[in-house]
Tab-separated table of N, CA, C and O in Angstrom:
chain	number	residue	atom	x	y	z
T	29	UNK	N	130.018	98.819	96.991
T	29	UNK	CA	129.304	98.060	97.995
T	29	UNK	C	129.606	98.636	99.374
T	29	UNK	O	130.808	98.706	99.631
T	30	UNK	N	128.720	99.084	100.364
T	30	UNK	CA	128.439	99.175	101.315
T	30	UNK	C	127.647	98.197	102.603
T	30	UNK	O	126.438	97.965	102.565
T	31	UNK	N	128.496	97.725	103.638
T	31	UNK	CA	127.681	97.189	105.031
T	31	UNK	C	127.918	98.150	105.650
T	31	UNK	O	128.834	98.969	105.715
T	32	UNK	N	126.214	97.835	106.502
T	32	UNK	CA	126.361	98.733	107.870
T	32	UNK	C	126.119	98.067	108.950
T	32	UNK	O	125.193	97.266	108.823
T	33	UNK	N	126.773	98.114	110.308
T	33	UNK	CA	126.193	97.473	111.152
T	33	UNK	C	126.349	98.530	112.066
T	33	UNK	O	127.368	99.181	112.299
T	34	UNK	N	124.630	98.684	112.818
T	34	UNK	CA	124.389	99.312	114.238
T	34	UNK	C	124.570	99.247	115.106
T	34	UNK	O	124.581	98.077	115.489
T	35	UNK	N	124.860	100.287	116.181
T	35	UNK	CA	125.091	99.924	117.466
T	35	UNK	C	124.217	100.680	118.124
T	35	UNK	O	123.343	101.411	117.658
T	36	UNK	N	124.591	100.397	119.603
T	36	UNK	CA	124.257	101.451	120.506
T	36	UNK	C	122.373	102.016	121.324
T	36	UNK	O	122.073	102.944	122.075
T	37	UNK	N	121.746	101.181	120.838
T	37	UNK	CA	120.741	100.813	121.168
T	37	UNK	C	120.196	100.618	122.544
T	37	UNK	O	121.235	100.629	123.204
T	38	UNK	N	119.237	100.450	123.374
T	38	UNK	CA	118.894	99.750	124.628
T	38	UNK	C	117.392	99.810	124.774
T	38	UNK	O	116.466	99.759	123.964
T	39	UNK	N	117.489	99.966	126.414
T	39	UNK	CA	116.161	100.055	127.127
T	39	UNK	C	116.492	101.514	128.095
T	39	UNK	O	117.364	101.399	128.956
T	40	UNK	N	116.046	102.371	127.995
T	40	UNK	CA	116.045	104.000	128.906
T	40	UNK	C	114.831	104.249	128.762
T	40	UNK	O	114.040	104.036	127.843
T	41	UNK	N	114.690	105.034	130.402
T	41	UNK	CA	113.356	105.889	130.306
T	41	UNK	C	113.444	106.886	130.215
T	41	UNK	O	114.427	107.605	130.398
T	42	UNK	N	111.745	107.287	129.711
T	42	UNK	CA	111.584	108.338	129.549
T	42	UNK	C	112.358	109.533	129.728
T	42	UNK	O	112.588	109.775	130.913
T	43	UNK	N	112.813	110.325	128.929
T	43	UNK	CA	113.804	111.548	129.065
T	43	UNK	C	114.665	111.269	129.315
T	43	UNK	O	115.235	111.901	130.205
T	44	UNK	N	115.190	110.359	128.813
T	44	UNK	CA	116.786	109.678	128.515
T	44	UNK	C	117.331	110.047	127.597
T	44	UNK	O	116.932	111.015	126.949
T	45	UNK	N	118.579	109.244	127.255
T	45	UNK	CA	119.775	109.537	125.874
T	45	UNK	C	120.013	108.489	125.924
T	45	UNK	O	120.100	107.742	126.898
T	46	UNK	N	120.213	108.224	124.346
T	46	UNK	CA	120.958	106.994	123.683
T	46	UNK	C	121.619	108.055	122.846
T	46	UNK	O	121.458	109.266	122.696
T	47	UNK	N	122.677	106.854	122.207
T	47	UNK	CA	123.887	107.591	120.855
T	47	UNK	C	123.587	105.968	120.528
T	47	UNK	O	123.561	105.054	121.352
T	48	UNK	N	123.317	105.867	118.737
T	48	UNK	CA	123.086	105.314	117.857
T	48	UNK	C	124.254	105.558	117.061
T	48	UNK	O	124.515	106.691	116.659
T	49	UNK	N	125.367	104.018	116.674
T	49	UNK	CA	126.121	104.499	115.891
T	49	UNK	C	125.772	103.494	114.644
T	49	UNK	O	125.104	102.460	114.674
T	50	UNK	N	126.414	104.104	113.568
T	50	UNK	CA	126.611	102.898	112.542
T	50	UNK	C	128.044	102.788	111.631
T	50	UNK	O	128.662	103.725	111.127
T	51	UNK	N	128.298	101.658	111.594
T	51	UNK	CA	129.416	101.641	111.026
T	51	UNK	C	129.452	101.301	109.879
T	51	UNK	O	128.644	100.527	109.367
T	52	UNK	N	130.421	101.844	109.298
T	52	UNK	CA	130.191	101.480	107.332
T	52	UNK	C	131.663	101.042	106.681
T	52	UNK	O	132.753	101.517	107.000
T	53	UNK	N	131.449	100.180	105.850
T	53	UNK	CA	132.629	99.323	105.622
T	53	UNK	C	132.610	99.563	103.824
T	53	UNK	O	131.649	99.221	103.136
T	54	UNK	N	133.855	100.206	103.272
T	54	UNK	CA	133.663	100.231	101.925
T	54	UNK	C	134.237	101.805	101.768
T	54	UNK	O	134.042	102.781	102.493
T	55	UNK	N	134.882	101.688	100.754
T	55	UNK	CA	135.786	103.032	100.685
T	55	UNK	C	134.812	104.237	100.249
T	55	UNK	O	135.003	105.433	100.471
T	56	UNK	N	133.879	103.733	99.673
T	56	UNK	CA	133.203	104.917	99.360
T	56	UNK	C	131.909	105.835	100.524
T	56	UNK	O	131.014	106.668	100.385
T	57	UNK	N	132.441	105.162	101.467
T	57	UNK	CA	131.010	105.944	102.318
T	57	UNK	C	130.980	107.432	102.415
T	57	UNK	O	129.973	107.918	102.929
T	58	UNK	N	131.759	108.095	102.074
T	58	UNK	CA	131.864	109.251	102.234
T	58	UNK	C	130.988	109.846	100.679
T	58	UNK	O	130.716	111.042	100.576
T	59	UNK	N	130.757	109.210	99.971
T	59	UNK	CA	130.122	109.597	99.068
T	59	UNK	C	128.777	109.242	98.738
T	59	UNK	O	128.357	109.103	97.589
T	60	UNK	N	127.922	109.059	100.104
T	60	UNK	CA	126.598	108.829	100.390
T	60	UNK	C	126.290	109.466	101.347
T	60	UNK	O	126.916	109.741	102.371
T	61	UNK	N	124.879	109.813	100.870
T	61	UNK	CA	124.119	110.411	102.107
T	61	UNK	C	123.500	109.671	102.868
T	61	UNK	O	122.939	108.813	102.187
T	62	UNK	N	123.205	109.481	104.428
T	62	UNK	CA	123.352	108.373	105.208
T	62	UNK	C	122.264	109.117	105.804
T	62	UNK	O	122.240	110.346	105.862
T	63	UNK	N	121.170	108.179	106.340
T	63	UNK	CA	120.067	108.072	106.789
T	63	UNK	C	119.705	107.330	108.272
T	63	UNK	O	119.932	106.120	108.298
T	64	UNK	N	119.230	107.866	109.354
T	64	UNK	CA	118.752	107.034	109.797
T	64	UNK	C	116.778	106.860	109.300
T	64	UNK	O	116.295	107.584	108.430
T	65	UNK	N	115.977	105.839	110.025
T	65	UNK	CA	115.276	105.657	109.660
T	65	UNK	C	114.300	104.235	111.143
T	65	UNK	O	115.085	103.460	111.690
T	66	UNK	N	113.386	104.168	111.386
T	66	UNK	CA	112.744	103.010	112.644
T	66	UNK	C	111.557	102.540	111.681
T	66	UNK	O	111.016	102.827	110.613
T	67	UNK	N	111.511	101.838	112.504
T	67	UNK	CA	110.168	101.020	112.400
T	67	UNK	C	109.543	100.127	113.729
T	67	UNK	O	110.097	99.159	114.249
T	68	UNK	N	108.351	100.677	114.090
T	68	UNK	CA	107.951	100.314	115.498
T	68	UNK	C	106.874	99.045	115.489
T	68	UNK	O	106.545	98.984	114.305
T	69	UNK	N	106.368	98.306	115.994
T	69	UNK	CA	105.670	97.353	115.683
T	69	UNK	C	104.546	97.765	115.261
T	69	UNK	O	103.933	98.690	115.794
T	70	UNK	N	103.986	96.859	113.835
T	70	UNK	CA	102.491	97.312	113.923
T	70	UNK	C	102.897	98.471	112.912
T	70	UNK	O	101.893	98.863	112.316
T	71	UNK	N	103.745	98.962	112.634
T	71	UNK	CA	103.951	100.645	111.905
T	71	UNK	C	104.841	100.331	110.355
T	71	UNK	O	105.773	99.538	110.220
T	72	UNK	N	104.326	101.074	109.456
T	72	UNK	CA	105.393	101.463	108.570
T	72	UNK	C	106.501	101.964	108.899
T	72	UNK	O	106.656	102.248	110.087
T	73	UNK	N	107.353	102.160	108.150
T	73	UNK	CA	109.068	102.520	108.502
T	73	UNK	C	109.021	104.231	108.089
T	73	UNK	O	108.577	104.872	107.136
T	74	UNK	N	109.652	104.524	109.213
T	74	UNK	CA	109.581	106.225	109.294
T	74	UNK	C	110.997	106.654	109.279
T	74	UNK	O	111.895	106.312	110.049
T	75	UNK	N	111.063	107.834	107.809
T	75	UNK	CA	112.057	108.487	107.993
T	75	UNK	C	112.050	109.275	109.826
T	75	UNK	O	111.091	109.617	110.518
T	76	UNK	N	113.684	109.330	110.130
T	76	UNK	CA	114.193	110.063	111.256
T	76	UNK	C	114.865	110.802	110.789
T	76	UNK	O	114.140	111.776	110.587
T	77	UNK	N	116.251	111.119	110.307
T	77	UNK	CA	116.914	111.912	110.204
T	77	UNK	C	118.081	111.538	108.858
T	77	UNK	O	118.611	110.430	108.788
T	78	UNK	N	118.370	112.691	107.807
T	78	UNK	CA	119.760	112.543	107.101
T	78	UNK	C	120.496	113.243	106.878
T	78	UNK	O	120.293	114.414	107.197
T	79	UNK	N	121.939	112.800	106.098
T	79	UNK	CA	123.177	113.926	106.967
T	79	UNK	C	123.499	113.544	105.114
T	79	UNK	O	123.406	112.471	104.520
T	80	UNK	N	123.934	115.075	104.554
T	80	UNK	CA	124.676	115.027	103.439
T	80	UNK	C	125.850	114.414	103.505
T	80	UNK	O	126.248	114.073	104.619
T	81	UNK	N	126.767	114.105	102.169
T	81	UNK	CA	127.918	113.608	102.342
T	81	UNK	C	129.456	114.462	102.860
T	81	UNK	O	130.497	113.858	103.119
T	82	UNK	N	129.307	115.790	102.919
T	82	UNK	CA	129.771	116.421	103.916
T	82	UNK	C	129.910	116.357	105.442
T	82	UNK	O	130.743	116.334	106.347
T	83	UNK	N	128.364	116.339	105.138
T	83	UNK	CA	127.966	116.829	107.029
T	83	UNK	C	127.163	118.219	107.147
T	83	UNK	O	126.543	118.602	108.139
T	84	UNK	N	127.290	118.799	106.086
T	84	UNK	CA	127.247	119.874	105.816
T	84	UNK	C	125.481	120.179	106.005
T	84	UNK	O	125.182	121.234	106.565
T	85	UNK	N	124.782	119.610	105.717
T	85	UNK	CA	123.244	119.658	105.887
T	85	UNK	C	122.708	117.934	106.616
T	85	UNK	O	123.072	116.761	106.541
T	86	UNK	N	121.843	118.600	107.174
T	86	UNK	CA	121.434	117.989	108.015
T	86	UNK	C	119.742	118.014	108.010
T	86	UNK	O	119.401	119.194	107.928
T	87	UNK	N	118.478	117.055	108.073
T	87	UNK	CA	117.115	116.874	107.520
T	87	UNK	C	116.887	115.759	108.842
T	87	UNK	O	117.635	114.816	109.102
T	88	UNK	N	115.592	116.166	109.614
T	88	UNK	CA	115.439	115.381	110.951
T	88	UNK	C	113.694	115.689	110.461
T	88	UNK	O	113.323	116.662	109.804
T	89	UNK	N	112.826	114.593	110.978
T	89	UNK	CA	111.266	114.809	110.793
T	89	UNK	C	111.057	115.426	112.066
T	89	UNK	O	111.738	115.305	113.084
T	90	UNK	N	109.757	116.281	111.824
T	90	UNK	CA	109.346	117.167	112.686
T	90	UNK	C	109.207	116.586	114.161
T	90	UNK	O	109.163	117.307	115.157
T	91	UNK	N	109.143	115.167	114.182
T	91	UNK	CA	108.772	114.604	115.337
T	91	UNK	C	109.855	114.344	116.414
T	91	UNK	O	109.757	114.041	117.603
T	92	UNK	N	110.993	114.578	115.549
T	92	UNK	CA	112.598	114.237	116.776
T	92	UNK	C	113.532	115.958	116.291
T	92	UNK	O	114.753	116.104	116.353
T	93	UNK	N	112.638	116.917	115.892
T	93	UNK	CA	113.882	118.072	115.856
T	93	UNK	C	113.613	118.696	117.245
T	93	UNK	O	112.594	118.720	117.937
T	94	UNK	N	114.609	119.093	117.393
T	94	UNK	CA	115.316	119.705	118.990
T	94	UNK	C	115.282	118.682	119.720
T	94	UNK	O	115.223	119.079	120.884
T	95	UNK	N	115.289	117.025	119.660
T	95	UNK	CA	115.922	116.011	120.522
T	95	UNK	C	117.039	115.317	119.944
T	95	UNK	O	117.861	114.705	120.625
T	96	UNK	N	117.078	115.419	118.556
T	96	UNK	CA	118.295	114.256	117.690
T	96	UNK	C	118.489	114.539	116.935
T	96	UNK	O	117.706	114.860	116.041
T	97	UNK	N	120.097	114.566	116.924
T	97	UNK	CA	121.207	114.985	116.145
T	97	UNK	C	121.699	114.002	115.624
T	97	UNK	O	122.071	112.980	116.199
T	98	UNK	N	121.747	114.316	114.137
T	98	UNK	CA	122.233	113.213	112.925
T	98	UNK	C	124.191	113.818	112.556
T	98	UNK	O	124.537	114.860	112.000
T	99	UNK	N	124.961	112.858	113.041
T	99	UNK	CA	126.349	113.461	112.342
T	99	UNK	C	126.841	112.536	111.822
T	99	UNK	O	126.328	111.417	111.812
T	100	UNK	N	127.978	112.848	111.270
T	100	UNK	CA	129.032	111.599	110.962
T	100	UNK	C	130.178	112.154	110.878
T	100	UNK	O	130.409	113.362	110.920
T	101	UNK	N	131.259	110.902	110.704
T	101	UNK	CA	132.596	111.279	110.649
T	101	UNK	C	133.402	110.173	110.040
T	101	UNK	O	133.795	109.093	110.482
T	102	UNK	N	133.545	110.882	108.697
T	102	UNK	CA	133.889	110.175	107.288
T	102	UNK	C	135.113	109.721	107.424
T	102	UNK	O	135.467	108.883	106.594
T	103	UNK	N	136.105	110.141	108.505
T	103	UNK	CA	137.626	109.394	108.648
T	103	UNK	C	137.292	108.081	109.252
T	103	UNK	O	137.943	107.153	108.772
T	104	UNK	N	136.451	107.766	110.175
T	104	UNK	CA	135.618	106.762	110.695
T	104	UNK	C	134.529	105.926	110.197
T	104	UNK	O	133.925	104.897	110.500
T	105	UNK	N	134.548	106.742	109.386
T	105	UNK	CA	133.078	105.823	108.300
T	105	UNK	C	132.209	105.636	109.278
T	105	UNK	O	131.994	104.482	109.648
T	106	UNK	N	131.491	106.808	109.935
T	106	UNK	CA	130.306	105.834	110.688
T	106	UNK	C	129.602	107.144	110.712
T	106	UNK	O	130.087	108.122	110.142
T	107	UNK	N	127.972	107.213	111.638
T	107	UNK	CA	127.243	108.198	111.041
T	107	UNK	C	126.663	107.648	112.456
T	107	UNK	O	126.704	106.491	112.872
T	108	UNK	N	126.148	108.718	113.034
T	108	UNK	CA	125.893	108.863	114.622
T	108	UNK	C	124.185	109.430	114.704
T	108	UNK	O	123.614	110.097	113.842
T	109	UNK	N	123.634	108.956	115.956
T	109	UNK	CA	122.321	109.587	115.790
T	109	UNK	C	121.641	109.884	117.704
T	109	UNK	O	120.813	109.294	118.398
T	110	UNK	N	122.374	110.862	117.881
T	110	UNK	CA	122.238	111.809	118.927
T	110	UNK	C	120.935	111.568	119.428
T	110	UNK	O	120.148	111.979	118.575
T	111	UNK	N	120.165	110.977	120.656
T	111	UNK	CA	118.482	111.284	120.962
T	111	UNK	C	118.759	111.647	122.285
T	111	UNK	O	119.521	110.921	122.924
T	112	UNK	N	118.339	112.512	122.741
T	112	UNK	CA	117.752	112.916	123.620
T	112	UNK	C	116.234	113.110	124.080
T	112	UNK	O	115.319	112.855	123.298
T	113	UNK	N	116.041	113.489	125.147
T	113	UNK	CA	114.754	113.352	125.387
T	113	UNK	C	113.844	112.602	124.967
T	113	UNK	O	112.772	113.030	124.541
T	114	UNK	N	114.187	111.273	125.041
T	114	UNK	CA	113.713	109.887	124.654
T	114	UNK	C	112.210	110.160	125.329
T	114	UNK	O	112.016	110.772	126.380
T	115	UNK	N	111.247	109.591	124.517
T	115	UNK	CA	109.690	109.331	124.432
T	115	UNK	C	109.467	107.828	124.351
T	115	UNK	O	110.182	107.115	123.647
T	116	UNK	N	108.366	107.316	125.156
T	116	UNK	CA	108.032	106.101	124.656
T	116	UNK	C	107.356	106.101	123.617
T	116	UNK	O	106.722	105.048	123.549
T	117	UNK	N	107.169	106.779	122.744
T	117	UNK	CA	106.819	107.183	121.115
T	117	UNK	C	108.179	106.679	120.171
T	117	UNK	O	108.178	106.196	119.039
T	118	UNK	N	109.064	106.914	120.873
T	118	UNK	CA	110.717	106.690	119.897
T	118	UNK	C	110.519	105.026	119.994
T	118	UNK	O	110.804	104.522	118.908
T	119	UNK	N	110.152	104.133	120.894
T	119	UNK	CA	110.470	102.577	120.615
T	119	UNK	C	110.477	102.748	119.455
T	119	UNK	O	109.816	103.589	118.845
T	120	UNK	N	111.393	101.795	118.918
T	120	UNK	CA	111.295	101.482	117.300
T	120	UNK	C	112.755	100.595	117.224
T	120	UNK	O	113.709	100.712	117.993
T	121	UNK	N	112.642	99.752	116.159
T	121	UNK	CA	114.099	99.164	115.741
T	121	UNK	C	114.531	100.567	114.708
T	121	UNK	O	113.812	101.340	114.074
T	122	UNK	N	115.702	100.504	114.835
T	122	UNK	CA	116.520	101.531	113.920
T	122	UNK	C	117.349	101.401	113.099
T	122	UNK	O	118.452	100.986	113.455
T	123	UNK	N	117.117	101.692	111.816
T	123	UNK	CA	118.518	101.339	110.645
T	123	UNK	C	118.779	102.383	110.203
T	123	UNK	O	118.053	103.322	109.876
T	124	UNK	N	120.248	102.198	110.169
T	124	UNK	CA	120.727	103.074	109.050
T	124	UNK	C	120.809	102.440	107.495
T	124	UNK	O	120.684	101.309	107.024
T	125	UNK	N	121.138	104.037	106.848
T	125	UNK	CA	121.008	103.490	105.255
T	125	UNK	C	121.717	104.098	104.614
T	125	UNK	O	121.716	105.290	104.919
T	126	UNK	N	122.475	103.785	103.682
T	126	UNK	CA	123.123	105.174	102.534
T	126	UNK	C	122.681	105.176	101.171
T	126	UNK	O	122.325	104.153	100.586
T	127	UNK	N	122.701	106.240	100.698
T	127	UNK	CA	122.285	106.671	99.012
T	127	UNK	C	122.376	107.525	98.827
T	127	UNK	O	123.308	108.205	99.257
T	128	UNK	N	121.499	107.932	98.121
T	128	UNK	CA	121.414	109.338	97.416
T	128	UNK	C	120.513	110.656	97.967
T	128	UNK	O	120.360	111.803	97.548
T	129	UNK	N	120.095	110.043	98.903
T	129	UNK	CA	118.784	110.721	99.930
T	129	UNK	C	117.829	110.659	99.308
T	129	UNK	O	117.564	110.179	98.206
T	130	UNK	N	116.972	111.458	100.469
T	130	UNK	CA	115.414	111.934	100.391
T	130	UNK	C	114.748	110.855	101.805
T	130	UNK	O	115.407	110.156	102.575
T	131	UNK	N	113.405	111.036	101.762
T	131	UNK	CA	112.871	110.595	102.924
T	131	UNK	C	111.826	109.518	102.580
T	131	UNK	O	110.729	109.556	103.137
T	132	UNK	N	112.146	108.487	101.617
T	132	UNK	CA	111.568	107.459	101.398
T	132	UNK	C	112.633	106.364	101.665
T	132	UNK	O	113.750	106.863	101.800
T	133	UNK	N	112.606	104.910	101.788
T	133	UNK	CA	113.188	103.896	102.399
T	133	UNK	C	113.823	103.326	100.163
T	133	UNK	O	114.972	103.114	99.775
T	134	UNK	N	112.990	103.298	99.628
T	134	UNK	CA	113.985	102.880	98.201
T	134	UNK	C	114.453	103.921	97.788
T	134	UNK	O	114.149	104.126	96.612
T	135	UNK	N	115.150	104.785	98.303
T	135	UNK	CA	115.754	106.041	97.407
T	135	UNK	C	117.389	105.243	98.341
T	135	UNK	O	118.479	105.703	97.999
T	136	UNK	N	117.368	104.432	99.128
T	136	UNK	CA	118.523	103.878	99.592
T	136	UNK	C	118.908	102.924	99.398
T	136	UNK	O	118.357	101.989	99.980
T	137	UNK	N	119.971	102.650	98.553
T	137	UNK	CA	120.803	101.085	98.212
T	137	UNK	C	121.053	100.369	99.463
T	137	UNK	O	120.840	99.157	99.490
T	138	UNK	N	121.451	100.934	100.425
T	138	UNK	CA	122.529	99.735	101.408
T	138	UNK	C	121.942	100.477	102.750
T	138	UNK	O	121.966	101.670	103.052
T	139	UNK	N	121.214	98.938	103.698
T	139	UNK	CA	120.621	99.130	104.889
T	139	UNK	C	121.847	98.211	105.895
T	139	UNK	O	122.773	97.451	105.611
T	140	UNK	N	121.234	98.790	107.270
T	140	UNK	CA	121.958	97.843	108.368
T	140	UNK	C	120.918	96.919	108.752
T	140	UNK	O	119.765	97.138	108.383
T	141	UNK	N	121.283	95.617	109.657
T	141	UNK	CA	120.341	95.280	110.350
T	141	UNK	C	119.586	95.966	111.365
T	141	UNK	O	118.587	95.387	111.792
T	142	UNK	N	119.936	97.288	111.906
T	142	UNK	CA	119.148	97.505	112.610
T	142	UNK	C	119.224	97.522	114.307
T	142	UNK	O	119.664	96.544	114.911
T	143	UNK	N	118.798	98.610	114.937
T	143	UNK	CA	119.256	98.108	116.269
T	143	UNK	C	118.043	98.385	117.354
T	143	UNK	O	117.386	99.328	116.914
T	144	UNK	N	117.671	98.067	118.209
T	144	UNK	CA	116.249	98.037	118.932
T	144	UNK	C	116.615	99.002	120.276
T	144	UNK	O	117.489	98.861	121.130
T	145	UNK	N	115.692	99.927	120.121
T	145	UNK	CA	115.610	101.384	121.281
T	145	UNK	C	114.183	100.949	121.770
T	145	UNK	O	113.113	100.742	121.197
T	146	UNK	N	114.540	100.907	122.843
T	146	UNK	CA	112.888	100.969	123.570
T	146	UNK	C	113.191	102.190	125.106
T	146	UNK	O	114.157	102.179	125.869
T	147	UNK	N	112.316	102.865	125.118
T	147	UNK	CA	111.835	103.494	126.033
T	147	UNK	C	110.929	103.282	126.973
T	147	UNK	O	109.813	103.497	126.501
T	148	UNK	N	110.888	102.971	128.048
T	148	UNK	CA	109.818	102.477	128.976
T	148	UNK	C	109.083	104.385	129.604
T	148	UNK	O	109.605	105.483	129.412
T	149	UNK	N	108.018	104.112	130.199
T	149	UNK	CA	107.563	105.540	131.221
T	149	UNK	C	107.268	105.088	132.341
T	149	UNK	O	106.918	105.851	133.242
């Protein structure tokens, strides 16, 4: 069993930075691949980015590569999600997730609640 709870969220404009963390509770997090993932109003839920259980590989959708960096750090159990160059396209609530990967939302057992990024212009 895995919880996650998000942090790190706000309100920034345009061509800003946030750091998205999540924290994971349960001895095994290091043996999941951890996902972030949004959902904006009005929208289906869109893969963002996932990080093997290493760290070692790393998978971001075409729409946030060269602004956000997916890491983690398994002594910490938590899994980080780097944005830069914030768009008012990025609003979205944000969860993390762990499993087994891939870039669909049920290929993941254990979600967070979620944390709300909005970007104004």
């Amino acid at each position: 069993q895995v919880q996650l709870v998000e942090s790190g969220g706000g309100l920034v404009q345009a061509g800003g930075s946030l750091r998205l963390s999540c924290a994971a509770s349960g001895r095994t997090f290091s043996s999941y691949v951890m996902a972030w993932f949004r959902q904006a109003p009005g929208k289906e839920r869109e893969f963002v980015a996932s990080i093997s259980w290493s760290g070692g590989s790393t998978y971001q959708t075409d729409s946030v590569k060269g602004r956000f960096t997916i890491s983690r750090d398994n002594a910490k159990n938590t899994v980080y999600l780097q944005m830069n160059s914030l768009k008012p396209e990025d609003t979205a609530v944000y969860s993390c997730a762990a499993g087994l990967g891939g870039l669909y939302g049920d290929e993941y057992d254990y979600w967070g609640q979620g944390t709300q990024v909005t970007v104004s212009s």
